[in-house]
PDB file of C-alpha atoms in Angstrom:
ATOM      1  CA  UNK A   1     228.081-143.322 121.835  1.00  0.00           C
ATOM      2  CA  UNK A   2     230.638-140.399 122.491  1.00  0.00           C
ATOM      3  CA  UNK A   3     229.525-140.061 125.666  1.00  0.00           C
ATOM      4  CA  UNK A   4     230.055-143.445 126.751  1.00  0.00           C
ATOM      5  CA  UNK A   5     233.073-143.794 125.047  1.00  0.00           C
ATOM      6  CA  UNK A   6     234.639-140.737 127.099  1.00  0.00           C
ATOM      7  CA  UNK A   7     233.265-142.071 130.470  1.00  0.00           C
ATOM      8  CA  UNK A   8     235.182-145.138 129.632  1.00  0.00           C
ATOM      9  CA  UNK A   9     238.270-143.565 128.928  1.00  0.00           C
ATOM     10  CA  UNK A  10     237.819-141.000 132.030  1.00  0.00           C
ATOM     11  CA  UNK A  11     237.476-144.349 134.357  1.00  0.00           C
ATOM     12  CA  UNK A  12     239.956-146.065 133.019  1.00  0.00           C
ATOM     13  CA  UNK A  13     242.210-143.019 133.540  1.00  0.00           C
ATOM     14  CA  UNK A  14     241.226-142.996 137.197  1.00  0.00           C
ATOM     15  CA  UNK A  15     243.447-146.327 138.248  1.00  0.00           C
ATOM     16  CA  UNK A  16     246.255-145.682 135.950  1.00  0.00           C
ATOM     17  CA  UNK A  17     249.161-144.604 137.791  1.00  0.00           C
ATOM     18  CA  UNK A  18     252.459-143.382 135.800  1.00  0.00           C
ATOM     19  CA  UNK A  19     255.866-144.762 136.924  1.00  0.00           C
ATOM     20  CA  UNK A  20     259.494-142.669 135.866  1.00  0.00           C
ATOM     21  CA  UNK A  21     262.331-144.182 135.714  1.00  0.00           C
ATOM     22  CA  UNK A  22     264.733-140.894 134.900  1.00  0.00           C
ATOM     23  CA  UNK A  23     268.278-141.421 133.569  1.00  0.00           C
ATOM     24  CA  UNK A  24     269.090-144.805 132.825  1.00  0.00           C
ATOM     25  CA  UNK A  25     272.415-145.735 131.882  1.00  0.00           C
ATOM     26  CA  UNK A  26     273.036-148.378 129.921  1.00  0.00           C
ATOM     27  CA  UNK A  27     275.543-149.076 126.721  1.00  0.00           C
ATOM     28  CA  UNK A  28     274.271-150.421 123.615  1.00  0.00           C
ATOM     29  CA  UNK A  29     275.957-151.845 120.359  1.00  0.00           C
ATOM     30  CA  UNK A  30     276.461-149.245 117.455  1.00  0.00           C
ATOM     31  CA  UNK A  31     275.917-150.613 113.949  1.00  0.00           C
ATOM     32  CA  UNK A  32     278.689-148.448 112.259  1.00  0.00           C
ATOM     33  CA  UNK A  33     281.392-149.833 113.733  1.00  0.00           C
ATOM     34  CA  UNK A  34     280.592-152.691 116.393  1.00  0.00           C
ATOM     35  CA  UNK A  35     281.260-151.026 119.406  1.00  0.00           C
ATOM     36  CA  UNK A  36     279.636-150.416 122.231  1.00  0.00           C
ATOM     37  CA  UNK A  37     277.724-146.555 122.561  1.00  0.00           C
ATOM     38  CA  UNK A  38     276.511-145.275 126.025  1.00  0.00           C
ATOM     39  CA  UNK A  39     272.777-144.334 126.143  1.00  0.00           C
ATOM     40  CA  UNK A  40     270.962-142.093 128.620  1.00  0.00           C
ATOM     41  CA  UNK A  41     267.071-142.127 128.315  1.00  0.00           C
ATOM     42  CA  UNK A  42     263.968-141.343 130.733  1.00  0.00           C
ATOM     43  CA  UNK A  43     260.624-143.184 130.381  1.00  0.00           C
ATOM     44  CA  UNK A  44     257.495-142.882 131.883  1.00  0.00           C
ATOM     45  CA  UNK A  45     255.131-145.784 132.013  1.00  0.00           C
ATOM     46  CA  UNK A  46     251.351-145.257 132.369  1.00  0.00           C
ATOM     47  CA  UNK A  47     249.266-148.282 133.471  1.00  0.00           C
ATOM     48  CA  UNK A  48     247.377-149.962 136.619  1.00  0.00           C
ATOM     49  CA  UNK A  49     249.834-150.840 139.582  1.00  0.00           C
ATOM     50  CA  UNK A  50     253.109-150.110 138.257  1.00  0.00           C
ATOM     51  CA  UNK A  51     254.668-148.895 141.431  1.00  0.00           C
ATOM     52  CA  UNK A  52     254.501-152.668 142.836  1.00  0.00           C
ATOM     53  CA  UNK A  53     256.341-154.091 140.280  1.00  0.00           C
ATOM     54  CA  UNK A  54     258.947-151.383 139.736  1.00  0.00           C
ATOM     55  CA  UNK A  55     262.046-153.797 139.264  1.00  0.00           C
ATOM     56  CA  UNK A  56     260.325-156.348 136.710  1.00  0.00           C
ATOM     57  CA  UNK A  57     259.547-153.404 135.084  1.00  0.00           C
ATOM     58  CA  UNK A  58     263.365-151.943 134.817  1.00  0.00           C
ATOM     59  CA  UNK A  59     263.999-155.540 134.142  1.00  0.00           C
ATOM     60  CA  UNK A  60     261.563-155.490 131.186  1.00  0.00           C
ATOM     61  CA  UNK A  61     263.450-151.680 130.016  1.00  0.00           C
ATOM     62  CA  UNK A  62     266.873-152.913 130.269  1.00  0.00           C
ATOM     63  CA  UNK A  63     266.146-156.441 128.232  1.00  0.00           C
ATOM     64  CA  UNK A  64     264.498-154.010 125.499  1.00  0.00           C
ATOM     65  CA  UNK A  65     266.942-151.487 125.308  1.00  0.00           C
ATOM     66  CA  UNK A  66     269.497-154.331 124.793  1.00  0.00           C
ATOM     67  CA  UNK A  67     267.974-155.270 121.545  1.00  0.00           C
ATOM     68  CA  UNK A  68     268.343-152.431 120.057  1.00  0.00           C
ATOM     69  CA  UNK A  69     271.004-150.536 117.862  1.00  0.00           C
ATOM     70  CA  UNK A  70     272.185-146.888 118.574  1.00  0.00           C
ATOM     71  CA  UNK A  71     271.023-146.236 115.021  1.00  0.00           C
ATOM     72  CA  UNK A  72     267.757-147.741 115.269  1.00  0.00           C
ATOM     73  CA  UNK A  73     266.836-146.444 118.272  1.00  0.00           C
ATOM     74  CA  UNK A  74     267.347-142.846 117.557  1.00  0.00           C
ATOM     75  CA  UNK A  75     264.699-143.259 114.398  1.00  0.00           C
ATOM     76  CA  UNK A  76     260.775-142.656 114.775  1.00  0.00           C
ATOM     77  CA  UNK A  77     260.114-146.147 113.878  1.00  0.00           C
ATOM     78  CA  UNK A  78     263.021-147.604 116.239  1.00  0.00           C
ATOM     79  CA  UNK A  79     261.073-145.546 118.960  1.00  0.00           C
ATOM     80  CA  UNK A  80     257.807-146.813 118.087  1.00  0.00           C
ATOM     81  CA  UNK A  81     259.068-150.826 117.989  1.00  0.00           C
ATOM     82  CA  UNK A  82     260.827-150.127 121.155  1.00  0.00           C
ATOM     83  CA  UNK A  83     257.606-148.985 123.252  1.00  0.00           C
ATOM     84  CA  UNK A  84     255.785-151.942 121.832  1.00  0.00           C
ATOM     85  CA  UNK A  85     258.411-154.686 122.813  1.00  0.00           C
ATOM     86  CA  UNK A  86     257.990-152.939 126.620  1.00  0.00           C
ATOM     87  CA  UNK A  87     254.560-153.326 126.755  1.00  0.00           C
ATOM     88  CA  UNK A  88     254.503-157.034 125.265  1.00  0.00           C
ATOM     89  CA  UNK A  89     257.418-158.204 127.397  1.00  0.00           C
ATOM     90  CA  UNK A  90     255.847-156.449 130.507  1.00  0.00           C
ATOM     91  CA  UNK A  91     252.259-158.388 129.720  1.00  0.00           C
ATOM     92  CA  UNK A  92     254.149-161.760 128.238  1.00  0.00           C
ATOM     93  CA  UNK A  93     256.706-162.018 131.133  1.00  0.00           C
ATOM     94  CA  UNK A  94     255.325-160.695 134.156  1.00  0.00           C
ATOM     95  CA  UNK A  95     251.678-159.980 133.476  1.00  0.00           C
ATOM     96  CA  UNK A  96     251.876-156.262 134.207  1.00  0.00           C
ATOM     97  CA  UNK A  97     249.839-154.225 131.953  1.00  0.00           C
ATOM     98  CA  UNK A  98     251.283-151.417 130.663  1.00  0.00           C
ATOM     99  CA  UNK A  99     249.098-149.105 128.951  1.00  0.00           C
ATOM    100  CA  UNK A 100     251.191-146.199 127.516  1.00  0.00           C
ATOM    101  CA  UNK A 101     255.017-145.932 127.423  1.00  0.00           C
ATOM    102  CA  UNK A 102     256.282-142.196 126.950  1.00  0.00           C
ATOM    103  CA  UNK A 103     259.482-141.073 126.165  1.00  0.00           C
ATOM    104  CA  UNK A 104     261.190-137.905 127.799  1.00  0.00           C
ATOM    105  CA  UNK A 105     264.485-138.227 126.629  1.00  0.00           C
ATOM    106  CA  UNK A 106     267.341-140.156 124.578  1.00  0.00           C
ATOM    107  CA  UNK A 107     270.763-139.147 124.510  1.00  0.00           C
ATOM    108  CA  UNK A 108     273.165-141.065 122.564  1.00  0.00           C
ATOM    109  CA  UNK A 109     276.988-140.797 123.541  1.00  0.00           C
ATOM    110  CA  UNK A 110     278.883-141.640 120.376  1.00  0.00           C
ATOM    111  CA  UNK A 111     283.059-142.863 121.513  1.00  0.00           C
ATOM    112  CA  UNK A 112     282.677-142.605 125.112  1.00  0.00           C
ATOM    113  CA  UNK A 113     286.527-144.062 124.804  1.00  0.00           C
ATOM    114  CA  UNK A 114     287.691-141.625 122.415  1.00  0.00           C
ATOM    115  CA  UNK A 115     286.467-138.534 124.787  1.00  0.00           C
ATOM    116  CA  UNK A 116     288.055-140.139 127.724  1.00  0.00           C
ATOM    117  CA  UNK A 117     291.259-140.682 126.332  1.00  0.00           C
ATOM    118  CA  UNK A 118     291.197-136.573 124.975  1.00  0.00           C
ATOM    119  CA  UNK A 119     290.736-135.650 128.213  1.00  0.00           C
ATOM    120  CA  UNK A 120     293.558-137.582 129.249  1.00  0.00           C
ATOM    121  CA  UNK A 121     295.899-136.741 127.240  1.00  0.00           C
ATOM    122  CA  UNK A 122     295.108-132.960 127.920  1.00  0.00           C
TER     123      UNK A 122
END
């Protein structure tokens, strides 16, 4: 049974391709105080014939990323929910099966405004 398990899982691994998509910039509401927070993060997307349908899939990111809160986002959970909405929405929208979404990096910029206006004023 192991053995055919693990010849499954070797085939299957044979058609998956893996798709980045490396700094994305996007802004994002903040829960503490209503405003908007900039957020830098780099996915990789594992799954058959994902470099065909490389702008439904950003499409799919950017529409997840949207629903989320700074706060949530940053938590293990918030992470967790947010790679499950990007499969469903891939499969449920455009019929692209993703099989594993990864997660290189979030990065959080809290008062974009207020940093910009120090600099300014220096």
């Amino acid at each position: 049974m192991k053995k055919l398990l693990f010849l499954l899982f070797m085939n299957l691994s044979l058609y998956a391709t893996l798709l980045k998509f490396d700094q994305i910039d996007t802004s994002i509401l903040s829960k503490k105080d209503s405003s908007y927070v900039n957020v830098k993060l780099s996915i990789a997307l594992q799954g058959r014939d994902l470099e065909e349908h490389q702008i439904e899939l950003m499409d799919v990111v950017q529409t997840v990323i949207g629903n989320f809160l700074a706060e949530v986002l940053i938590t293990a959970k918030g992470k967790e929910n947010f790679k499950k909405m990007i499969v469903n929405l891939a499969d449920k929208q455009y019929g692209i099966e993703v099989d594993f979404v990864y997660i290189q990096n979030i990065r959080i910029e809290t008062d974009p405004l207020e940093k910009c206006r120090k600099l300014l004023k220096k």
